[in-house]
mmCIF file of C-alpha atoms in Angstrom:
data_model
loop_
_atom_site.group_PDB
_atom_site.id
_atom_site.type_symbol
_atom_site.label_atom_id
_atom_site.label_comp_id
_atom_site.label_asym_id
_atom_site.label_seq_id
_atom_site.Cartn_x
_atom_site.Cartn_y
_atom_site.Cartn_z
ATOM 1 C CA GLU A 23 18.312 -21.236 -41.048
ATOM 2 C CA ALA A 24 16.653 -18.539 -38.961
ATOM 3 C CA GLY A 25 17.693 -18.389 -35.322
ATOM 4 C CA VAL A 26 15.667 -17.916 -32.178
ATOM 5 C CA ALA A 27 13.809 -14.625 -32.342
ATOM 6 C CA GLN A 28 12.988 -12.576 -29.264
ATOM 7 C CA SER A 29 11.248 -9.269 -28.723
ATOM 8 C CA PRO A 30 11.415 -6.666 -27.479
ATOM 9 C CA ARG A 31 15.167 -6.183 -27.316
ATOM 10 C CA TYR A 32 14.944 -3.758 -24.397
ATOM 11 C CA LYS A 33 12.223 -2.867 -21.929
ATOM 12 C CA ILE A 34 12.142 -0.338 -19.115
ATOM 13 C CA ILE A 35 9.271 -0.389 -16.645
ATOM 14 C CA GLU A 36 8.514 0.772 -13.143
ATOM 15 C CA LYS A 37 8.092 -1.645 -10.271
ATOM 16 C CA ARG A 38 4.639 -3.139 -9.912
ATOM 17 C CA GLN A 39 4.004 -2.799 -13.655
ATOM 18 C CA SER A 40 3.580 -5.813 -15.911
ATOM 19 C CA VAL A 41 5.699 -6.868 -18.871
ATOM 20 C CA ALA A 42 5.664 -9.605 -21.490
ATOM 21 C CA PHE A 43 8.405 -11.138 -23.599
ATOM 22 C CA TRP A 44 7.937 -13.072 -26.804
ATOM 23 C CA CYS A 45 9.996 -15.884 -28.290
ATOM 24 C CA ASN A 46 9.859 -17.699 -31.626
ATOM 25 C CA PRO A 47 12.137 -20.763 -31.556
ATOM 26 C CA ILE A 48 13.927 -22.375 -34.470
ATOM 27 C CA SER A 49 11.468 -24.118 -36.737
ATOM 28 C CA GLY A 50 10.932 -27.716 -35.737
ATOM 29 C CA HIS A 51 12.462 -27.415 -32.278
ATOM 30 C CA ALA A 52 10.079 -29.036 -29.860
ATOM 31 C CA THR A 53 11.856 -27.968 -26.695
ATOM 32 C CA LEU A 54 11.820 -24.350 -25.576
ATOM 33 C CA TYR A 55 13.434 -22.796 -22.513
ATOM 34 C CA TRP A 56 13.265 -19.471 -20.738
ATOM 35 C CA TYR A 57 16.332 -18.351 -18.811
ATOM 36 C CA GLN A 58 16.954 -15.380 -16.552
ATOM 37 C CA GLN A 59 20.460 -13.918 -16.568
ATOM 38 C CA ILE A 60 21.352 -11.373 -13.926
ATOM 39 C CA LEU A 61 24.383 -9.205 -14.645
ATOM 40 C CA GLY A 62 27.605 -11.053 -13.898
ATOM 41 C CA GLN A 63 25.940 -14.446 -13.495
ATOM 42 C CA GLY A 64 25.261 -17.413 -15.719
ATOM 43 C CA PRO A 65 21.796 -18.028 -17.138
ATOM 44 C CA LYS A 66 19.305 -19.550 -14.712
ATOM 45 C CA LEU A 67 16.584 -21.788 -16.115
ATOM 46 C CA LEU A 68 13.038 -20.654 -15.324
ATOM 47 C CA ILE A 69 10.885 -23.059 -17.311
ATOM 48 C CA GLN A 70 11.151 -25.765 -19.959
ATOM 49 C CA PHE A 71 8.476 -26.661 -22.515
ATOM 50 C CA GLN A 72 8.219 -29.789 -24.615
ATOM 51 C CA ASN A 73 5.887 -28.858 -27.470
ATOM 52 C CA ASN A 74 3.061 -27.035 -25.656
ATOM 53 C CA GLY A 75 3.474 -28.851 -22.353
ATOM 54 C CA VAL A 76 5.491 -27.786 -19.336
ATOM 55 C CA VAL A 77 8.307 -30.204 -18.513
ATOM 56 C CA ASP A 78 9.404 -28.408 -15.352
ATOM 57 C CA ASP A 79 8.651 -24.992 -13.909
ATOM 58 C CA SER A 80 9.995 -25.585 -10.408
ATOM 59 C CA GLN A 81 12.250 -22.505 -10.544
ATOM 60 C CA LEU A 82 9.620 -20.150 -11.913
ATOM 61 C CA PRO A 83 8.359 -17.655 -9.278
ATOM 62 C CA LYS A 84 4.745 -18.466 -9.950
ATOM 63 C CA ASP A 85 3.361 -15.681 -7.790
ATOM 64 C CA ARG A 86 4.502 -13.185 -10.412
ATOM 65 C CA PHE A 87 5.852 -15.059 -13.434
ATOM 66 C CA SER A 88 3.843 -17.003 -15.982
ATOM 67 C CA ALA A 89 4.679 -18.569 -19.315
ATOM 68 C CA GLU A 90 2.764 -20.256 -22.059
ATOM 69 C CA ARG A 91 3.354 -21.965 -25.358
ATOM 70 C CA LEU A 92 -0.150 -22.505 -26.592
ATOM 71 C CA LYS A 93 0.442 -23.963 -30.069
ATOM 72 C CA GLY A 94 3.780 -25.570 -29.365
ATOM 73 C CA VAL A 95 5.691 -22.924 -31.301
ATOM 74 C CA ASP A 96 5.849 -19.330 -29.998
ATOM 75 C CA SER A 97 6.075 -18.654 -26.303
ATOM 76 C CA THR A 98 5.356 -15.722 -24.023
ATOM 77 C CA LEU A 99 6.842 -15.024 -20.602
ATOM 78 C CA LYS A 100 5.021 -12.541 -18.390
ATOM 79 C CA ILE A 101 5.914 -10.797 -15.155
ATOM 80 C CA GLN A 102 3.141 -9.227 -13.110
ATOM 81 C CA PRO A 103 3.862 -7.285 -10.964
ATOM 82 C CA ALA A 104 7.543 -6.632 -11.572
ATOM 83 C CA LYS A 105 10.028 -6.105 -8.767
ATOM 84 C CA LEU A 106 13.376 -4.349 -8.810
ATOM 85 C CA GLU A 107 15.174 -7.689 -8.536
ATOM 86 C CA ASP A 108 13.603 -8.831 -11.816
ATOM 87 C CA SER A 109 16.018 -6.576 -13.699
ATOM 88 C CA ALA A 110 17.907 -9.011 -15.899
ATOM 89 C CA VAL A 111 18.236 -10.357 -19.422
ATOM 90 C CA TYR A 112 15.579 -12.900 -20.311
ATOM 91 C CA LEU A 113 16.880 -15.450 -22.760
ATOM 92 C CA CYS A 114 14.873 -17.889 -24.813
ATOM 93 C CA ALA A 115 16.477 -21.037 -26.168
ATOM 94 C CA SER A 116 15.323 -24.015 -28.170
ATOM 95 C CA SER A 117 16.706 -27.437 -28.883
ATOM 96 C CA SER A 118 16.014 -30.586 -30.827
ATOM 97 C CA PRO A 119 17.189 -34.194 -30.598
ATOM 98 C CA GLY A 120 18.081 -33.841 -34.243
ATOM 99 C CA THR A 121 20.871 -31.434 -33.318
ATOM 100 C CA ASP A 122 22.092 -33.416 -30.310
ATOM 101 C CA ASN A 123 19.997 -31.279 -27.964
ATOM 102 C CA LYS A 124 22.359 -28.325 -28.353
ATOM 103 C CA LEU A 125 20.843 -25.119 -27.048
ATOM 104 C CA PHE A 126 20.243 -22.330 -29.544
ATOM 105 C CA PHE A 127 19.741 -18.993 -27.804
ATOM 106 C CA GLY A 128 18.113 -15.771 -28.872
ATOM 107 C CA SER A 129 19.727 -12.409 -28.143
ATOM 108 C CA GLY A 130 17.484 -11.874 -25.152
ATOM 109 C CA THR A 131 15.334 -9.102 -23.763
ATOM 110 C CA GLN A 132 17.066 -6.743 -21.365
ATOM 111 C CA LEU A 133 14.607 -5.701 -18.663
ATOM 112 C CA SER A 134 15.197 -2.757 -16.359
ATOM 113 C CA VAL A 135 12.774 -2.295 -13.474
ATOM 114 C CA LEU A 136 12.963 1.162 -11.918
ATOM 115 C CA LEU B 8 23.057 -32.414 -10.001
ATOM 116 C CA ALA B 9 26.568 -32.167 -11.329
ATOM 117 C CA LYS B 10 28.195 -28.898 -10.318
ATOM 118 C CA THR B 11 31.055 -27.345 -12.240
ATOM 119 C CA THR B 12 33.936 -25.158 -11.082
ATOM 120 C CA GLN B 13 35.829 -22.870 -13.452
ATOM 121 C CA PRO B 14 38.283 -20.003 -13.013
ATOM 122 C CA ILE B 15 36.464 -16.700 -12.748
ATOM 123 C CA SER B 16 38.673 -14.960 -15.282
ATOM 124 C CA MET B 17 41.690 -15.403 -17.539
ATOM 125 C CA ASP B 18 43.834 -13.039 -19.566
ATOM 126 C CA SER B 19 45.691 -13.898 -22.759
ATOM 127 C CA TYR B 20 47.363 -12.267 -25.743
ATOM 128 C CA GLU B 21 46.484 -12.582 -29.387
ATOM 129 C CA GLY B 22 47.988 -15.632 -31.060
ATOM 130 C CA GLN B 23 48.350 -17.638 -27.856
ATOM 131 C CA GLU B 24 46.665 -20.927 -27.056
ATOM 132 C CA VAL B 25 44.204 -20.679 -24.178
ATOM 133 C CA ASN B 26 43.209 -23.605 -21.992
ATOM 134 C CA ILE B 27 40.249 -23.301 -19.636
ATOM 135 C CA THR B 28 39.799 -26.135 -17.177
ATOM 136 C CA CYS B 29 36.503 -27.115 -15.603
ATOM 137 C CA SER B 30 36.097 -29.405 -12.588
ATOM 138 C CA HIS B 31 33.032 -31.647 -12.312
ATOM 139 C CA ASN B 32 33.795 -34.195 -9.624
ATOM 140 C CA ASN B 33 30.290 -35.680 -9.376
ATOM 141 C CA ILE B 34 29.659 -36.139 -13.082
ATOM 142 C CA ALA B 35 27.206 -38.962 -13.786
ATOM 143 C CA THR B 36 27.849 -41.880 -16.119
ATOM 144 C CA ASN B 37 25.457 -40.611 -18.782
ATOM 145 C CA ASP B 38 26.449 -36.933 -18.555
ATOM 146 C CA TYR B 39 28.033 -35.073 -21.439
ATOM 147 C CA ILE B 40 30.339 -32.057 -21.105
ATOM 148 C CA THR B 41 29.310 -29.041 -23.149
ATOM 149 C CA TRP B 42 30.920 -25.634 -23.545
ATOM 150 C CA TYR B 43 29.188 -22.421 -24.542
ATOM 151 C CA GLN B 44 30.560 -18.980 -25.424
ATOM 152 C CA GLN B 45 28.761 -15.737 -24.664
ATOM 153 C CA PHE B 46 29.520 -12.278 -26.016
ATOM 154 C CA PRO B 47 28.044 -9.143 -24.428
ATOM 155 C CA SER B 48 24.437 -8.500 -25.405
ATOM 156 C CA GLN B 49 24.082 -11.950 -26.964
ATOM 157 C CA GLY B 50 22.844 -15.325 -25.843
ATOM 158 C CA PRO B 51 25.317 -18.156 -25.276
ATOM 159 C CA ARG B 52 26.522 -20.035 -28.345
ATOM 160 C CA PHE B 53 27.444 -23.719 -28.476
ATOM 161 C CA ILE B 54 31.160 -24.385 -28.935
ATOM 162 C CA ILE B 55 31.840 -28.060 -28.388
ATOM 163 C CA GLN B 56 30.563 -31.169 -26.638
ATOM 164 C CA GLY B 57 32.217 -34.411 -25.599
ATOM 165 C CA TYR B 58 31.861 -37.506 -23.472
ATOM 166 C CA LYS B 59 35.422 -38.801 -23.139
ATOM 167 C CA THR B 60 38.956 -38.489 -24.528
ATOM 168 C CA LYS B 61 39.333 -35.716 -27.106
ATOM 169 C CA VAL B 62 36.960 -33.893 -29.389
ATOM 170 C CA THR B 63 38.031 -31.323 -31.961
ATOM 171 C CA ASN B 64 36.064 -29.052 -34.259
ATOM 172 C CA GLU B 65 36.843 -25.980 -36.303
ATOM 173 C CA VAL B 66 36.645 -23.730 -33.248
ATOM 174 C CA ALA B 67 38.169 -25.606 -30.317
ATOM 175 C CA SER B 68 39.330 -28.848 -28.778
ATOM 176 C CA LEU B 69 37.963 -30.523 -25.684
ATOM 177 C CA PHE B 70 40.158 -32.791 -23.591
ATOM 178 C CA ILE B 71 38.541 -35.164 -21.110
ATOM 179 C CA PRO B 72 40.648 -37.473 -18.904
ATOM 180 C CA ALA B 73 39.651 -41.050 -18.234
ATOM 181 C CA ASP B 74 38.022 -40.301 -14.864
ATOM 182 C CA ARG B 75 35.940 -37.512 -16.483
ATOM 183 C CA LYS B 76 36.137 -35.425 -13.300
ATOM 184 C CA SER B 77 37.483 -32.477 -15.239
ATOM 185 C CA SER B 78 37.721 -31.204 -18.786
ATOM 186 C CA THR B 79 39.799 -28.632 -20.636
ATOM 187 C CA LEU B 80 38.607 -26.366 -23.405
ATOM 188 C CA SER B 81 41.479 -25.417 -25.690
ATOM 189 C CA LEU B 82 41.255 -22.394 -27.988
ATOM 190 C CA PRO B 83 44.118 -22.305 -30.484
ATOM 191 C CA ARG B 84 45.660 -18.964 -31.410
ATOM 192 C CA VAL B 85 43.068 -16.669 -29.858
ATOM 193 C CA SER B 86 42.187 -13.292 -31.329
ATOM 194 C CA LEU B 87 40.604 -10.197 -29.817
ATOM 195 C CA SER B 88 37.213 -11.484 -30.950
ATOM 196 C CA ASP B 89 37.532 -14.483 -28.620
ATOM 197 C CA THR B 90 37.061 -12.167 -25.641
ATOM 198 C CA ALA B 91 33.915 -13.587 -24.064
ATOM 199 C CA VAL B 92 32.534 -15.619 -21.180
ATOM 200 C CA TYR B 93 32.925 -19.389 -21.498
ATOM 201 C CA TYR B 94 30.574 -21.762 -19.692
ATOM 202 C CA CYS B 95 31.176 -25.410 -18.888
ATOM 203 C CA LEU B 96 28.012 -27.484 -18.477
ATOM 204 C CA VAL B 97 27.545 -31.071 -17.423
ATOM 205 C CA GLY B 98 24.328 -32.910 -18.168
ATOM 206 C CA ASP B 99 22.427 -34.835 -20.780
ATOM 207 C CA GLY B 100 23.512 -32.413 -23.484
ATOM 208 C CA GLY B 101 20.265 -30.447 -23.411
ATOM 209 C CA GLY B 102 19.105 -27.503 -21.382
ATOM 210 C CA GLY B 103 16.981 -29.237 -18.818
ATOM 211 C CA PHE B 104 17.071 -28.697 -15.095
ATOM 212 C CA LYS B 105 19.853 -31.221 -14.760
ATOM 213 C CA THR B 106 22.135 -28.863 -16.681
ATOM 214 C CA ILE B 107 23.272 -25.808 -14.746
ATOM 215 C CA PHE B 108 25.147 -22.773 -15.991
ATOM 216 C CA GLY B 109 27.741 -21.581 -13.489
ATOM 217 C CA ALA B 110 29.242 -18.102 -13.504
ATOM 218 C CA GLY B 111 31.581 -19.026 -16.360
ATOM 219 C CA THR B 112 35.136 -17.919 -17.143
ATOM 220 C CA ARG B 113 35.664 -14.411 -18.458
ATOM 221 C CA LEU B 114 38.443 -14.558 -21.041
ATOM 222 C CA PHE B 115 40.051 -11.261 -21.979
ATOM 223 C CA VAL B 116 42.331 -11.313 -25.014
ATOM 224 C CA LYS B 117 44.760 -8.434 -25.306
ATOM 225 C CA ALA B 118 46.592 -7.143 -28.370
#
């Protein structure tokens, strides 16, 4: 079974530039999550999707971050404009009631904002 | 929201049994306890999940006392490859906003 796919693996940008991350969850997983993990900390949930609808985005900095999951499969997370403090690993995860809601994570995108 | 407390770091030697304890004093009746493992440059990986008493799989055991205010992840005979960060989560078993990753426990296994 293929895992959660994320791209790019690494991204370096300058502050005030924009960046986008892509995620393809495990086939059949209706729930998709985006996490932000700053070095030395645990992952912090940004947004949760159920199919193509947003379950909760209360921790997403909406002035600069946006996310969509238009067809209920792939998802894109965008930052515009980026700030230095956005430097982190952005992890995508998916889950399904059929697997007891366990989280399956991708390898993440490491973002460096200079 | 149920908050968890774990040791920041632990050291061990190859072949030893490692026990990592997590405190979750305000765990709710319908909350599960889930542990994840994270290696550098990878996303967390599910290890084990339980509700009460003891759960064992091919990787680890999870001990949960009757009051469920704490839990212990037990890794038998660790190897160098078990060096990782281990997270204890309390929630409905999924990744929703009721489930919070803390800073985790950094386990370092030495030869």
